[in-house]
Short mmCIF file of C-alpha atoms in Angstrom, two decimals:
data_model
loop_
_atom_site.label_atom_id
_atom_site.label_comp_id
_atom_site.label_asym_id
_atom_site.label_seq_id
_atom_site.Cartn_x
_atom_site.Cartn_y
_atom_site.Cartn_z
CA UNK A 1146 -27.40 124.99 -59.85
CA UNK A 1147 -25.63 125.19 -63.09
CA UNK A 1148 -22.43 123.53 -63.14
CA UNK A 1149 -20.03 126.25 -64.42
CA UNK A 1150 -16.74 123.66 -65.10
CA UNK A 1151 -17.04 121.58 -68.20
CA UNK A 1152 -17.39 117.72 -67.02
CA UNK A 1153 -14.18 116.91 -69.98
CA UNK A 1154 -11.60 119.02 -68.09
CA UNK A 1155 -12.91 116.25 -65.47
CA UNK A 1156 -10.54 113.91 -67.45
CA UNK A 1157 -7.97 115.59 -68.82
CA UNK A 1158 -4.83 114.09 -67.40
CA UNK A 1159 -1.75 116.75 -65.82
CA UNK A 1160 1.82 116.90 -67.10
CA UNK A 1161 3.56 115.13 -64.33
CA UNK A 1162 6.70 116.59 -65.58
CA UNK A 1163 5.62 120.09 -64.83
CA UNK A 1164 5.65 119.82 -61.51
CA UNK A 1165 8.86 119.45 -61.53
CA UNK A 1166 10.13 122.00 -63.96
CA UNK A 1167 8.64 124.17 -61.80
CA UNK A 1168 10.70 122.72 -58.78
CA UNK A 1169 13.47 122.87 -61.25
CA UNK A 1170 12.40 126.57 -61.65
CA UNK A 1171 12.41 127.21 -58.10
CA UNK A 1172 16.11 125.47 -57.06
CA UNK A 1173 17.43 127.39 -60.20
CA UNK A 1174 16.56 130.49 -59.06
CA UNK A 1175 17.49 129.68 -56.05
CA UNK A 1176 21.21 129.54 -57.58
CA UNK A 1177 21.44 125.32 -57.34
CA UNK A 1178 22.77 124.50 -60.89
CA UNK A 1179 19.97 122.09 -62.54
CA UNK A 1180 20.87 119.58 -65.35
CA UNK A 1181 17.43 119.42 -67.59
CA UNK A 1182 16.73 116.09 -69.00
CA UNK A 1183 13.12 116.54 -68.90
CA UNK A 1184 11.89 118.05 -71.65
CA UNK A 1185 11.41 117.28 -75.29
CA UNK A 1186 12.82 120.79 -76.66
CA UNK A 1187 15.92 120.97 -78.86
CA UNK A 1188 18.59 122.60 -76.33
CA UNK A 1189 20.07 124.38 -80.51
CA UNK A 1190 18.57 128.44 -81.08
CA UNK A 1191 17.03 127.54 -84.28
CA UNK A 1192 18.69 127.72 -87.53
CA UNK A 1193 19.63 131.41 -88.72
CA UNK A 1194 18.48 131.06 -91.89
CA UNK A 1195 14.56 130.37 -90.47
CA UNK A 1196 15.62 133.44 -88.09
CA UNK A 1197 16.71 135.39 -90.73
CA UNK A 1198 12.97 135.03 -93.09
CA UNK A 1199 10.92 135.02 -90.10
CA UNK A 1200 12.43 138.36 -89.25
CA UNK A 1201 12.75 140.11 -92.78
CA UNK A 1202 8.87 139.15 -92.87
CA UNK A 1203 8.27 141.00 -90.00
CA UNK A 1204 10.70 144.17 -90.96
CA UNK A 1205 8.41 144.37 -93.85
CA UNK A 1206 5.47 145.36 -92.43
CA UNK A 1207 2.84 143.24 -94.21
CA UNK A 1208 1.87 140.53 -91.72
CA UNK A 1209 -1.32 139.68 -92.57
CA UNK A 1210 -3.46 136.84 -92.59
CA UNK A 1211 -2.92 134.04 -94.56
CA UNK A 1212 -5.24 131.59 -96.04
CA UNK A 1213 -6.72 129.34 -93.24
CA UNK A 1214 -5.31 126.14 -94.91
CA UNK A 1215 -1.76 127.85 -94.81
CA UNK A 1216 0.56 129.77 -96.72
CA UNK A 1217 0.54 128.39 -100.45
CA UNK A 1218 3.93 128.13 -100.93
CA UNK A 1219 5.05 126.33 -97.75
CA UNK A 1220 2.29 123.95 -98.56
CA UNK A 1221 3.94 123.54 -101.96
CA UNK A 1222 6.95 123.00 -100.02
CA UNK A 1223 5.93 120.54 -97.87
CA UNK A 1224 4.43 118.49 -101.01
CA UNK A 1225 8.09 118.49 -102.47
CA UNK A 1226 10.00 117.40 -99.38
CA UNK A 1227 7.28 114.44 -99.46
CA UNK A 1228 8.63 113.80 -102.62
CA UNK A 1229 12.10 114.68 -102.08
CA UNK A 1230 12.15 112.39 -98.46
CA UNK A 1231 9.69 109.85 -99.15
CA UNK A 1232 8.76 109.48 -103.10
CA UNK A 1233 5.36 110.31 -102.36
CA UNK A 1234 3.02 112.11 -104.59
CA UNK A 1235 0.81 114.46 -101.94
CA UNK A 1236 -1.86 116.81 -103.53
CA UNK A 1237 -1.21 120.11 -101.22
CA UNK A 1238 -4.52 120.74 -101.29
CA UNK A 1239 -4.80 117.65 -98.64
CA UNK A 1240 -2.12 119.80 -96.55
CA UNK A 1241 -2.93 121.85 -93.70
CA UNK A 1242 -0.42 124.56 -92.14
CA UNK A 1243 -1.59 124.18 -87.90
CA UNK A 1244 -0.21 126.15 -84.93
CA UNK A 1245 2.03 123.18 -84.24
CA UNK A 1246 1.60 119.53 -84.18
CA UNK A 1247 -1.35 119.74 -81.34
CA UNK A 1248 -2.84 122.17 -84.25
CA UNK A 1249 -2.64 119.33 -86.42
CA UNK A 1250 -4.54 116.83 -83.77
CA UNK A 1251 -7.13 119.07 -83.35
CA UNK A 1252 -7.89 119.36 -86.84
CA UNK A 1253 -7.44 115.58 -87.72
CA UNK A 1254 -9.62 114.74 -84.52
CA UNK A 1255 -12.09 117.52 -84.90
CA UNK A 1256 -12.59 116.65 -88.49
CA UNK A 1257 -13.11 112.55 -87.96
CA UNK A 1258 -13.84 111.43 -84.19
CA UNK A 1259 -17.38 111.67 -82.90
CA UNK A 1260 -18.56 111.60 -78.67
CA UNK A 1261 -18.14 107.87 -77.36
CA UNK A 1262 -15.85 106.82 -80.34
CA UNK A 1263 -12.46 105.28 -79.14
CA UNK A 1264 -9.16 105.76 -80.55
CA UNK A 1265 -6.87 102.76 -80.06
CA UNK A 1266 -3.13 103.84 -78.93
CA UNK A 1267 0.18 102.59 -77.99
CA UNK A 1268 0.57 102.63 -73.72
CA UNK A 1269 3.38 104.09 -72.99
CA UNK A 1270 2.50 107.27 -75.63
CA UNK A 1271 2.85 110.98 -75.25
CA UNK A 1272 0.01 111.70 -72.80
CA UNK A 1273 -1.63 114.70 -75.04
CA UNK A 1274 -2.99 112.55 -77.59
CA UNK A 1275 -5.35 110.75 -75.32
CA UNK A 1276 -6.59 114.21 -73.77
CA UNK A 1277 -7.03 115.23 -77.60
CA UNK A 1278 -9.48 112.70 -77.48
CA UNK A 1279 -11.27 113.68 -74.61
CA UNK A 1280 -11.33 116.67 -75.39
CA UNK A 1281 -13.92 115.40 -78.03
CA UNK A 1282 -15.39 113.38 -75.33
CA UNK A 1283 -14.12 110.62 -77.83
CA UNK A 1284 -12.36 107.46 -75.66
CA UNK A 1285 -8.85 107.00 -75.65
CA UNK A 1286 -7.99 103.31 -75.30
CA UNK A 1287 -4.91 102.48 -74.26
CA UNK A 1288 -2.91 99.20 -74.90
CA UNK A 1289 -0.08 97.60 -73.25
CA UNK A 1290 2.64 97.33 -75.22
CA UNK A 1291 6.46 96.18 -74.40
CA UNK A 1292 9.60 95.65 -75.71
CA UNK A 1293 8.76 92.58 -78.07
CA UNK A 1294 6.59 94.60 -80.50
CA UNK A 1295 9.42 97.13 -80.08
CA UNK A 1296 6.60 99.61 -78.12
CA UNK A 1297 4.58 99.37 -80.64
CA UNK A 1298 1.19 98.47 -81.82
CA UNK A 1299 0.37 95.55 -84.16
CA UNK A 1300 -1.91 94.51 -86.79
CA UNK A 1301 -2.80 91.78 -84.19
CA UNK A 1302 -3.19 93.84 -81.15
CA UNK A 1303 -5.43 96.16 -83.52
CA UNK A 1304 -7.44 93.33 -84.21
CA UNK A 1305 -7.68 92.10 -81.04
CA UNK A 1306 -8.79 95.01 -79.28
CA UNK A 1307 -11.00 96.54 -82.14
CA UNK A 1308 -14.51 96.86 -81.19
CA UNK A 1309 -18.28 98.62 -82.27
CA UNK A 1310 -17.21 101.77 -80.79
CA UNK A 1311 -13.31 102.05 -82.12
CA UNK A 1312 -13.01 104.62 -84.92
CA UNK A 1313 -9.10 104.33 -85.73
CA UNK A 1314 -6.09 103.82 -84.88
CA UNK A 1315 -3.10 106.39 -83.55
CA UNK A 1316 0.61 105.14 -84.30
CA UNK A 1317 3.50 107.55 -83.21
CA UNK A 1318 7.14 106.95 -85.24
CA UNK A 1319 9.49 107.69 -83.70
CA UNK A 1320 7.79 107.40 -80.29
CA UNK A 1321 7.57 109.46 -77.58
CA UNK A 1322 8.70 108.32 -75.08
CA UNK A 1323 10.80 105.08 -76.42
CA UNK A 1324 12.17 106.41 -79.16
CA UNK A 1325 11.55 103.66 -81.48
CA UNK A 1326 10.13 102.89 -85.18
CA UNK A 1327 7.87 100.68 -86.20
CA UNK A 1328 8.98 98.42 -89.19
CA UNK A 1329 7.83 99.33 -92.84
CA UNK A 1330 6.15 96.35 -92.66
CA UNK A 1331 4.04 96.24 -90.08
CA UNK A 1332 2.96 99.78 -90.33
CA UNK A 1333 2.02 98.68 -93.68
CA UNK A 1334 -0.12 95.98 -91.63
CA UNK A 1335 -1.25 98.34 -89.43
CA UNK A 1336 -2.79 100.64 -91.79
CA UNK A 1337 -4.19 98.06 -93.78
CA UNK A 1338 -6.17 96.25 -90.81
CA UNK A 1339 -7.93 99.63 -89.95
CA UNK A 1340 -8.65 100.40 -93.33
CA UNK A 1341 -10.49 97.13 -94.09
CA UNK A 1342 -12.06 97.74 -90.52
CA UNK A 1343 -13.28 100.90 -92.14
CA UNK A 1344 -11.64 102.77 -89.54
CA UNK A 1345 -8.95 106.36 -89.42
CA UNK A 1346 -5.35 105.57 -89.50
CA UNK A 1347 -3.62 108.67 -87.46
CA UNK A 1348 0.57 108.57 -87.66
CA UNK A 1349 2.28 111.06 -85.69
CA UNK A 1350 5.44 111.57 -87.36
CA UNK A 1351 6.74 114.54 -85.48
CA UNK A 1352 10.33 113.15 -84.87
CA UNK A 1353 10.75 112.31 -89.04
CA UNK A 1354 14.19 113.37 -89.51
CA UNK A 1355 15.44 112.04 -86.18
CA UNK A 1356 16.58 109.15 -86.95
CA UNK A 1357 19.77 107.03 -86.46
CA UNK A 1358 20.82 103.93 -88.99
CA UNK A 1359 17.23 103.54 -89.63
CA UNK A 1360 14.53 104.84 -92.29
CA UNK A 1361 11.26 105.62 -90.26
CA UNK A 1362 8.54 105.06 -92.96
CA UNK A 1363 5.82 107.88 -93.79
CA UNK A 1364 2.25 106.33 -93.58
CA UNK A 1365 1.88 108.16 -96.94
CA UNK A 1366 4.29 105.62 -98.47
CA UNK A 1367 1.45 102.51 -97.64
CA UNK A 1368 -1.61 104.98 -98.22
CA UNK A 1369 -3.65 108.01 -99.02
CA UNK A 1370 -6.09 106.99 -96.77
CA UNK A 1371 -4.22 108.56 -93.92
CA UNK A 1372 -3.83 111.38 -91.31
CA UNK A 1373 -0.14 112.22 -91.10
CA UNK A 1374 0.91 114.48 -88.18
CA UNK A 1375 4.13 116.42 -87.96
CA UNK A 1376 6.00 119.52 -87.37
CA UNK A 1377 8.72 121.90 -87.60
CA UNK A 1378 8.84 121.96 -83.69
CA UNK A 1379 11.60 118.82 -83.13
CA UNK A 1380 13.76 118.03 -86.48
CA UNK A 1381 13.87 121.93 -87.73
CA UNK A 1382 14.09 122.99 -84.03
CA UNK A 1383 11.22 125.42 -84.57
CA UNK A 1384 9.29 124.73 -80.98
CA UNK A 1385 8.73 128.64 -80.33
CA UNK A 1386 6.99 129.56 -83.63
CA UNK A 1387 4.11 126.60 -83.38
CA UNK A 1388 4.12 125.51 -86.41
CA UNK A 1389 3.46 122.49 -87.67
CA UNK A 1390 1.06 120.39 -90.44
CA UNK A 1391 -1.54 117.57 -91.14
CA UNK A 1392 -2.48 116.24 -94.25
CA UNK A 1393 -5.77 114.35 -94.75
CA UNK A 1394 -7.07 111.84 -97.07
CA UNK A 1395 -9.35 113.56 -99.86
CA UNK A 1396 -12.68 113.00 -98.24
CA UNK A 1397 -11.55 115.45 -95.31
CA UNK A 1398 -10.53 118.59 -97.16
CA UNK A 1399 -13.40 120.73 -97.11
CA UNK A 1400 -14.18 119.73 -93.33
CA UNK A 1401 -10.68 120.36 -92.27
CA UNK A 1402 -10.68 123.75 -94.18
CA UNK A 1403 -14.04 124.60 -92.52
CA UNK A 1404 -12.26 123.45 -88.65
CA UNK A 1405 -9.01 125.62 -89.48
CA UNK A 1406 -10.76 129.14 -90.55
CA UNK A 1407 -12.91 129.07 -87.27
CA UNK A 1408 -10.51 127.81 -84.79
CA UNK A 1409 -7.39 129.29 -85.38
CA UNK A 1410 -8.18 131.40 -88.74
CA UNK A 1411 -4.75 131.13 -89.44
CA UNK A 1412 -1.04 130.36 -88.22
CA UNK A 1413 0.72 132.86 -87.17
CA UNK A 1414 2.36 134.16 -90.68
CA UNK A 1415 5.54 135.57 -89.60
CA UNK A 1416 6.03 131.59 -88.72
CA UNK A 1417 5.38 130.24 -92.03
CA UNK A 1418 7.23 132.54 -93.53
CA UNK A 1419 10.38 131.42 -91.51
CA UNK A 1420 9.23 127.96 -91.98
CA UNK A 1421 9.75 128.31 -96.07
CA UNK A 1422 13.71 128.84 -94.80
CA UNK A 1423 13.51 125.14 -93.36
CA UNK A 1424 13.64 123.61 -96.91
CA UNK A 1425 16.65 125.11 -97.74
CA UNK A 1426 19.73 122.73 -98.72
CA UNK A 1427 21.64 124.79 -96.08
CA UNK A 1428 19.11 124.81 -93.58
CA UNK A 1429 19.07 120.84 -93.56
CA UNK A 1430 22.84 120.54 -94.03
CA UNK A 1431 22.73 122.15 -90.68
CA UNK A 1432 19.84 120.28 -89.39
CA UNK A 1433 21.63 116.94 -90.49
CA UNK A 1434 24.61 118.09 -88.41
CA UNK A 1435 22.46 118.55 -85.45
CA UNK A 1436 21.17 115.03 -86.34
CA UNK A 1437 24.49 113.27 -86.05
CA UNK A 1438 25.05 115.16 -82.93
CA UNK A 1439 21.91 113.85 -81.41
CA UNK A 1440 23.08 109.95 -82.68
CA UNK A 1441 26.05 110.75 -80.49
CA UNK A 1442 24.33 111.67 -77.67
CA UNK A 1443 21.87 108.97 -77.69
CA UNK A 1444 24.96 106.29 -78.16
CA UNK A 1445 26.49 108.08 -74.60
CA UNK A 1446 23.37 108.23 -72.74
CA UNK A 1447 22.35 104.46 -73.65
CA UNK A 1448 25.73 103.08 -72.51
CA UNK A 1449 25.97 105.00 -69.19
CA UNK A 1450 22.76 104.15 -68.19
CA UNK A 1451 22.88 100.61 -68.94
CA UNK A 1452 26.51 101.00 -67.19
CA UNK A 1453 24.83 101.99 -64.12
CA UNK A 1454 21.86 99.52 -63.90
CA UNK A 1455 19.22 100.89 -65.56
CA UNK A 1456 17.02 98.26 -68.26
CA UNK A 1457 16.71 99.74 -71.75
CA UNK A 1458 15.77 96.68 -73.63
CA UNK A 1459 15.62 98.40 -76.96
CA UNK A 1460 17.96 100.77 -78.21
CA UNK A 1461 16.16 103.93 -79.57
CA UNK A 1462 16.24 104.12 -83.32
CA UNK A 1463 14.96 107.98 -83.06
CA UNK A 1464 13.44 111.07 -81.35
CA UNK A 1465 15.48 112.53 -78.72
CA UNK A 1466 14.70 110.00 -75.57
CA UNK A 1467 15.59 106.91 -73.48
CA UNK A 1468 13.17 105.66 -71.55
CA UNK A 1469 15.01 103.32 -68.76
CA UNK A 1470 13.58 101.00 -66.41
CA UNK A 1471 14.43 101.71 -63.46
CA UNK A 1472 12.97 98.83 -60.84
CA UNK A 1473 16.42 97.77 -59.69
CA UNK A 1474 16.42 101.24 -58.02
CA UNK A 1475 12.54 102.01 -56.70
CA UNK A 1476 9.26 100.74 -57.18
CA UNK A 1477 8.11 104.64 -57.24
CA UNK A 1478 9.55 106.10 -60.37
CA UNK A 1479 7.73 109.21 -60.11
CA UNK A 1480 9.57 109.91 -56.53
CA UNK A 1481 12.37 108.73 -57.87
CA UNK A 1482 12.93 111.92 -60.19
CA UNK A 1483 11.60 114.07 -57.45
CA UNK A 1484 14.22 112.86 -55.40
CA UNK A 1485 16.80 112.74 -58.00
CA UNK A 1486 16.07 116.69 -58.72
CA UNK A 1487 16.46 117.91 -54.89
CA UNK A 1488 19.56 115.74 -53.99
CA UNK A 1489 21.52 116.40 -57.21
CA UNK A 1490 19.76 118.47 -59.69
CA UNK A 1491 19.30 115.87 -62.42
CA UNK A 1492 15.43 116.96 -63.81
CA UNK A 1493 14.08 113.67 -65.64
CA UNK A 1494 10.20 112.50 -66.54
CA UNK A 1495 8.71 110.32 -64.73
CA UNK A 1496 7.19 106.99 -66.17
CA UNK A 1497 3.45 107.95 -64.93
CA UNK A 1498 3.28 110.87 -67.51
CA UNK A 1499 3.06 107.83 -70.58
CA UNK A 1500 0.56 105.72 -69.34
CA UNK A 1501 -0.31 103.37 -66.74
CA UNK A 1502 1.71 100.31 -68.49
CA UNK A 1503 4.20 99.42 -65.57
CA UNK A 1504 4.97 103.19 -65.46
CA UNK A 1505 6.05 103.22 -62.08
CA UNK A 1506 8.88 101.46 -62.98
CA UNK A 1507 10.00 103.56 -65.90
CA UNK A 1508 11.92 107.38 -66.17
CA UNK A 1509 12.50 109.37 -69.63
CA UNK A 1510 15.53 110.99 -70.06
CA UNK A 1511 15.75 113.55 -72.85
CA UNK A 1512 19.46 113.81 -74.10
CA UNK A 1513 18.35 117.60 -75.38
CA UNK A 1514 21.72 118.78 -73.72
CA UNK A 1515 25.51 118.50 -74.74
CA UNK A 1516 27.58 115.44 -73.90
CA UNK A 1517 28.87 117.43 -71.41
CA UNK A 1518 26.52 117.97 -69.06
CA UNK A 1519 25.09 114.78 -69.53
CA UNK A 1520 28.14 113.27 -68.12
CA UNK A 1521 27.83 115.85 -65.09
CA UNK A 1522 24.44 114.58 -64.63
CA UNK A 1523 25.44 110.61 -64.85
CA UNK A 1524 28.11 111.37 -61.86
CA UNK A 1525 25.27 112.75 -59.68
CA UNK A 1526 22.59 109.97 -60.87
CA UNK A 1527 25.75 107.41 -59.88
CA UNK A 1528 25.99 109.34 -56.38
CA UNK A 1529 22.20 109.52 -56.30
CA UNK A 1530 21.98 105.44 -56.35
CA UNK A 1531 24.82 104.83 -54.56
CA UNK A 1532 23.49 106.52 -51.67
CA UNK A 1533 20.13 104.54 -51.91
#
């Protein structure tokens, strides 16, 4: 008999986390008022001036495609805010416009990874990039990393866990889920081990622009010889119009080009249109407001959770997240939130959706809601471990 379900779905890991949003769902509707500190989504409507040119685009009637490798002038665009941001010179014919950041990894892995070839990343990490990888039956190898590398990999750790079969190297800065950077310097490291390995540097820089007291460093600033990943879902708070963009080194233009007009054709254009609004010096006077706000609510969070027993060992330096050990409390983390959600209503990630490095000790908490009601929600975690 024919076996109808593809063997890769096999390993493609769940979200955790969405089992309980939909619990969440279900107590919400159920009138119990839910705090959500689970998900990575900017709680601010997106800026009205990426409203306003999505919308005028649409009013006008002529929504048509646009070239597969994106609109022209937002990939001008997004070659002058390199400049602008980072002092780097970047051809935009190595840009790609992608339905979102997971766009982007499809047409960076799609373009360079081959069946059986691993991909060495960071454990914890955001748990779709190693399914990206199995979704091209590629291997995602995961490696331990802690607090003394600030969550990071290493030149050293690269080396060390390089083999035959390893085809690059995936970096994420700011992480997701600890929120930190890596230092200019070792990235710098980083990309140049796997470069004279004759390997593919990946950096996921979707949570550029996020960033408090620090400078999170583009790979582009070390090398060409690079796939950069980001998107206008987190900084611009643009997560409902998927978009988002990749840029490849040289070699991988006409490959990439060839991926993006058969698999998506082309991003939705009433999106890039809107997206040409996010360069605007009002637009990011705005979005640097939101910034500061989010440096103010990271500066809360970290003190009342260390306040209330919780380990952070590193201070986040970016992204939207805290990820908190939580051993002094349970040795289950991922009951932990469930429990947390149906006592008190206090929706959090559990450790288990990052990785397998001492997860069950480890919760996210996404300060993605107002000072506020994250103070609401540290009274009921209080009464939550109190009552433990």
């Amino acid at each position: 008999m024919i076996e109808r379900l593809a063997k890769r779905t096999q390993g493609i890991s769940p979200f955790y986390v969405m089992e309980l949003l939909r619990r969440a769902k279900q107590l919400e509707a159920q009138g119990k008022d839910i705090i959500h500190m689970e998900i990575g989504e900017p709680d601010f409507a997106t800026p009205q001036t990426i409203i306003d040119a999505g919308v005028n685009h649409l009013k006008a009637g002529d929504v048509k495609y646009t070239p597969a490798a994106g609109l022209p002038e937002l990939r001008e665009k997004i070659s002058e805010f390199y400049q602008k941001r980072y002092s780097v010179a970047v051809d935009k014919k190595r840009i790609f416009v992608t339905p979102g950041a997971s766009g982007a990894f499809l047409l960076a892995l799609g373009a360079s990874l081959n069946p059986s070839e691993e991909l060495l990343m960071a454990d914890p990490c955001y748990p779709c990039n190693s399914n990206f990888v199995k979704l091209f039956d590629g291997k995602a190898r995961t490696i331990p990393v802690d607090a003394t590398s600030r969550y990071q990999l290493t030149a050293a750790r690269i080396k060390q866990y390089w083999t035959k079969a390893t085809k690059g190297v995936l970096i994420a800065s700011p992480s997701n889920p600890t929120g930190t950077i890596i230092a200019p310097e070792h990235l710098k490291q980083a990309i140049h081990t796997v470069n004279e390995l004759g390997g593919c540097f990946y950096s996921d820089e979707i949570y550029h622009g996020l960033v408090y007291g620090k400078h999170a460093p583009s790979a582009l600033e070390f090398s060409n010889n690079v796939f950069v990943i980001n998107s206008f879902s987190k900084y611009f708070g643009m997560t409902g119009w998927r978009v988002g963009w990749l840029i490849v080194p040289e070699e991988f233009i006409d490959a990439t080009e060839k991926l993006a007009q058969n698999i998506f054709i082309a991003t939705a254009t009433h999106s890039q249109y809107a997206a040409l609004a996010a360069f605007e010096e009002s637009t990011l006077t705005e979005l640097e407001q939101r910034r500061s706000e989010f440096e103010a609510r990271r500066n809360f969070l970290y003190d009342a959770l260390l306040r209330l027993g919780f380990e952070i060992p590193i201070k986040p330096d970016g992204a939207f997240y805290i990820y908190a050990n939580c051993s002094k409390f349970t040795d289950d983390s991922h009951q932990f939130a469930l429990d947390l959600l149906e006592a008190e209503g206090v929706a959090i990630t559990p450790g288990k959706d990052f990785g397998t490095n001492e997860a069950h000790h480890y919760v996210r908490f996404a300060y993605t809601t107002s000072i506020d009601r994250m103070a609401v929600a540290m009274q009921r975690l209080e009464r939550f471990i109190n009552k433990g």
